[in-house]
Structures are given as structure tokens and as C-alpha cells.
Coordinates of C-alpha atoms in Angstrom, one line a residue:
X1 CA -8.0 -38.9 32.8
X2 CA -10.8 -36.3 32.3
X3 CA -8.2 -33.5 32.1
X4 CA -6.4 -35.3 29.3
X5 CA -9.6 -35.9 27.4
X6 CA -10.8 -32.3 27.8
X7 CA -7.4 -30.9 26.7
X8 CA -7.4 -33.2 23.6
X9 CA -10.7 -31.9 22.4
X10 CA -9.8 -28.3 23.2
X11 CA -12.0 -27.9 26.3
X12 CA -9.7 -28.4 29.2
X13 CA -7.0 -26.6 31.0
X14 CA -3.4 -26.5 29.8
X15 CA -0.7 -28.9 31.0
X16 CA 1.9 -27.4 33.3
X17 CA 4.5 -27.3 30.5
X18 CA 2.1 -25.6 28.2
X19 CA 1.1 -23.0 30.7
X20 CA 4.4 -21.1 30.6
X21 CA 4.3 -20.8 26.8
X22 CA 0.7 -19.5 27.0
X23 CA 1.6 -16.9 29.7
X24 CA 4.5 -15.7 27.5
X25 CA 2.3 -15.4 24.5
X26 CA -0.4 -13.4 26.5
X27 CA 2.3 -11.1 27.9
X28 CA 3.7 -10.4 24.4
X29 CA 0.1 -9.7 23.1
X30 CA -0.5 -7.2 25.9
X31 CA 2.7 -5.3 24.9
X32 CA 1.5 -4.7 21.4
X33 CA 2.1 -1.1 20.6
X34 CA 1.6 1.2 17.6
X35 CA 5.1 1.3 16.2
X36 CA 4.7 2.8 12.8
X37 CA 2.3 4.2 10.3
X38 CA 1.9 3.2 6.7
X39 CA 0.4 5.3 4.0
X40 CA -2.4 3.9 1.9
X41 CA -2.2 5.7 -1.4
X42 CA -5.0 6.1 -3.9
X43 CA -5.0 7.4 -7.4
X44 CA -8.1 8.9 -8.9
X45 CA -7.8 8.6 -12.6
X46 CA -9.9 11.0 -14.7
X47 CA -9.7 10.3 -18.4
X48 CA -11.1 13.0 -20.8
X49 CA -14.8 12.3 -21.5
X50 CA -15.0 9.2 -19.2
X51 CA -16.0 8.4 -15.7
X52 CA -13.2 8.6 -13.1
X53 CA -11.9 5.5 -11.5
X54 CA -10.0 4.9 -8.3
X55 CA -6.9 2.8 -8.1
X56 CA -5.3 1.7 -4.8
X57 CA -1.5 2.0 -4.9
X58 CA -0.6 -0.9 -2.6
X59 CA 2.6 -2.2 -4.4
X60 CA 6.2 -1.1 -4.5
X61 CA 5.9 -0.1 -8.1
X62 CA 3.1 0.5 -10.6
X63 CA 3.4 1.6 -14.2
X64 CA 1.0 3.7 -16.2
X65 CA 0.5 4.0 -20.0
X66 CA -1.5 2.7 -22.9
X67 CA -0.2 -0.9 -22.8
X68 CA -2.3 -3.5 -21.1
X69 CA 0.9 -4.7 -19.4
X70 CA 0.8 -1.6 -17.1
X71 CA -0.7 -1.6 -13.6
X72 CA -2.8 1.3 -14.8
X73 CA -3.9 1.2 -18.4
X74 CA -5.2 4.4 -19.9
X75 CA -6.6 4.8 -23.4
X76 CA -5.2 8.3 -23.9
X77 CA -3.8 8.8 -27.5
X78 CA -1.3 11.2 -26.1
X79 CA 0.1 8.7 -23.5
X80 CA 3.1 6.5 -24.4
X81 CA 2.7 2.7 -24.1
X82 CA 4.9 2.8 -21.0
X83 CA 4.5 6.4 -19.9
X84 CA 5.5 6.7 -16.2
X85 CA 5.9 4.7 -13.0
X86 CA 4.9 5.2 -9.4
X87 CA 7.5 3.9 -6.9
X88 CA 7.3 3.6 -3.1
X89 CA 10.6 4.3 -1.3
X90 CA 10.2 4.2 2.4
X91 CA 7.2 6.4 3.4
X92 CA 7.4 8.4 0.1
X93 CA 5.8 7.8 -3.2
X94 CA 7.7 9.0 -6.3
X95 CA 6.6 9.6 -9.8
X96 CA 9.1 8.9 -12.6
X97 CA 8.6 9.7 -16.2
X98 CA 9.7 6.8 -18.4
X99 CA 11.0 8.9 -21.3
X100 CA 7.5 9.5 -22.7
X101 CA 7.1 11.5 -25.9
X102 CA 4.6 14.0 -24.5
X103 CA 5.9 14.2 -21.0
X104 CA 4.4 13.8 -17.5
X105 CA 3.3 16.8 -15.5
X106 CA 2.8 17.3 -11.7
X107 CA 0.8 20.4 -10.7
X108 CA 1.6 21.9 -14.2
X109 CA 5.3 21.3 -14.1
X110 CA 7.1 18.8 -16.3
X111 CA 8.7 15.8 -14.6
X112 CA 12.4 15.6 -15.5
X113 CA 13.5 13.6 -12.4
X114 CA 11.8 11.5 -9.8
X115 CA 9.2 13.7 -8.1
X116 CA 7.9 13.0 -4.5
X117 CA 4.1 13.1 -4.5
X118 CA 2.0 14.8 -1.8
X119 CA -1.7 14.4 -1.1
X120 CA -3.7 16.5 -3.5
X121 CA -1.0 16.6 -6.2
X122 CA -2.5 16.6 -9.8
X123 CA -0.7 14.5 -12.4
X124 CA -1.3 15.0 -16.1
X125 CA -0.5 12.4 -18.7
X126 CA -1.8 13.5 -22.1
X127 CA -5.5 14.5 -21.5
X128 CA -5.8 12.2 -18.5
X129 CA -5.7 13.8 -15.0
X130 CA -4.7 11.8 -11.9
X131 CA -5.2 13.0 -8.4
X132 CA -2.9 11.5 -5.7
X133 CA -4.4 11.0 -2.3
X134 CA -2.9 9.3 0.8
X135 CA -4.0 8.6 4.4
X136 CA -2.0 7.1 7.2
X137 CA -3.0 3.8 8.8
X138 CA -1.6 2.4 12.1
X139 CA 0.3 -0.8 12.1
X140 CA 0.7 -2.9 15.2
X141 CA 4.0 -4.6 16.1
X142 CA 5.8 -6.1 19.0
X143 CA 8.3 -3.7 20.7
X144 CA 11.9 -4.7 20.3
X145 CA 13.5 -6.1 23.4

């Protein structure tokens, strides 16, 4: 009777039929391995004559432009309302110009097709400069059986 009471309030031992499930869970937990790495991307936005701001790119897509509907809204008169888009495809982040009037530039070269971004790349939209940074973080997962 005491065992039933202690178990009901979370203090007691497990019942025999619960013990196997608990052992299986503990066994799986001990086999956790580092299976993959994800990249945590950051954009450092430096508008002309303003303080820089840091934006975490933790979504699959993020647009940038003058419109407040964008994930990153910049008040640059030379930026289009919907100027460009950052896209995550697998482990890679791509920059795509959205047909902007004044163009999007990566390291001084105009973007005419989707461009893969690398840490340290400098993006220019009008008079706004954006630095792309990235660092890898481990993710834990169960090994496949």
C-alpha cells in the first residue's frame, strides 16, 4: 500500500511494467549524439548616418526593403519597397534581388541571380550596408536504428 501511495505522489519506485519503459528511455537518452550542425545567421544592418542594428536570420525566408511588411525594414530612399530576400536552402543562405530599381550588391558585384552568402560578405542596398555573419551550433538527435 505504501508503494502505491509513494508512486501516486511521485516519490516511490516504478511499477514493474513501468520499469521497462523507463529503462528504454534512459538507454535512448544515453545514445544521444551530435548528428548535425545548424548555422545561426546574423545580419548587421548599417544604415547611412544611423546606428547599426543586428538581426537574427532564424527563418526560412526574410525580405528586406522600405515597406513595413518586410522582415527587415530600412528607411533608405534608394531601396525599393520590396528590394531583396534572404532564403535558407539546406545549410546555405541565398540572397535574391526582387527586381529592385537600383540593384542589390554583394561584395561590390551586382546580384543578377540567387547568390550564396558566406560569413563576412558585405551586402549593399542603396546607401545601407549589411554584413552577413554565421556560426555553427550543434544539434542533438537520436541516432537512427
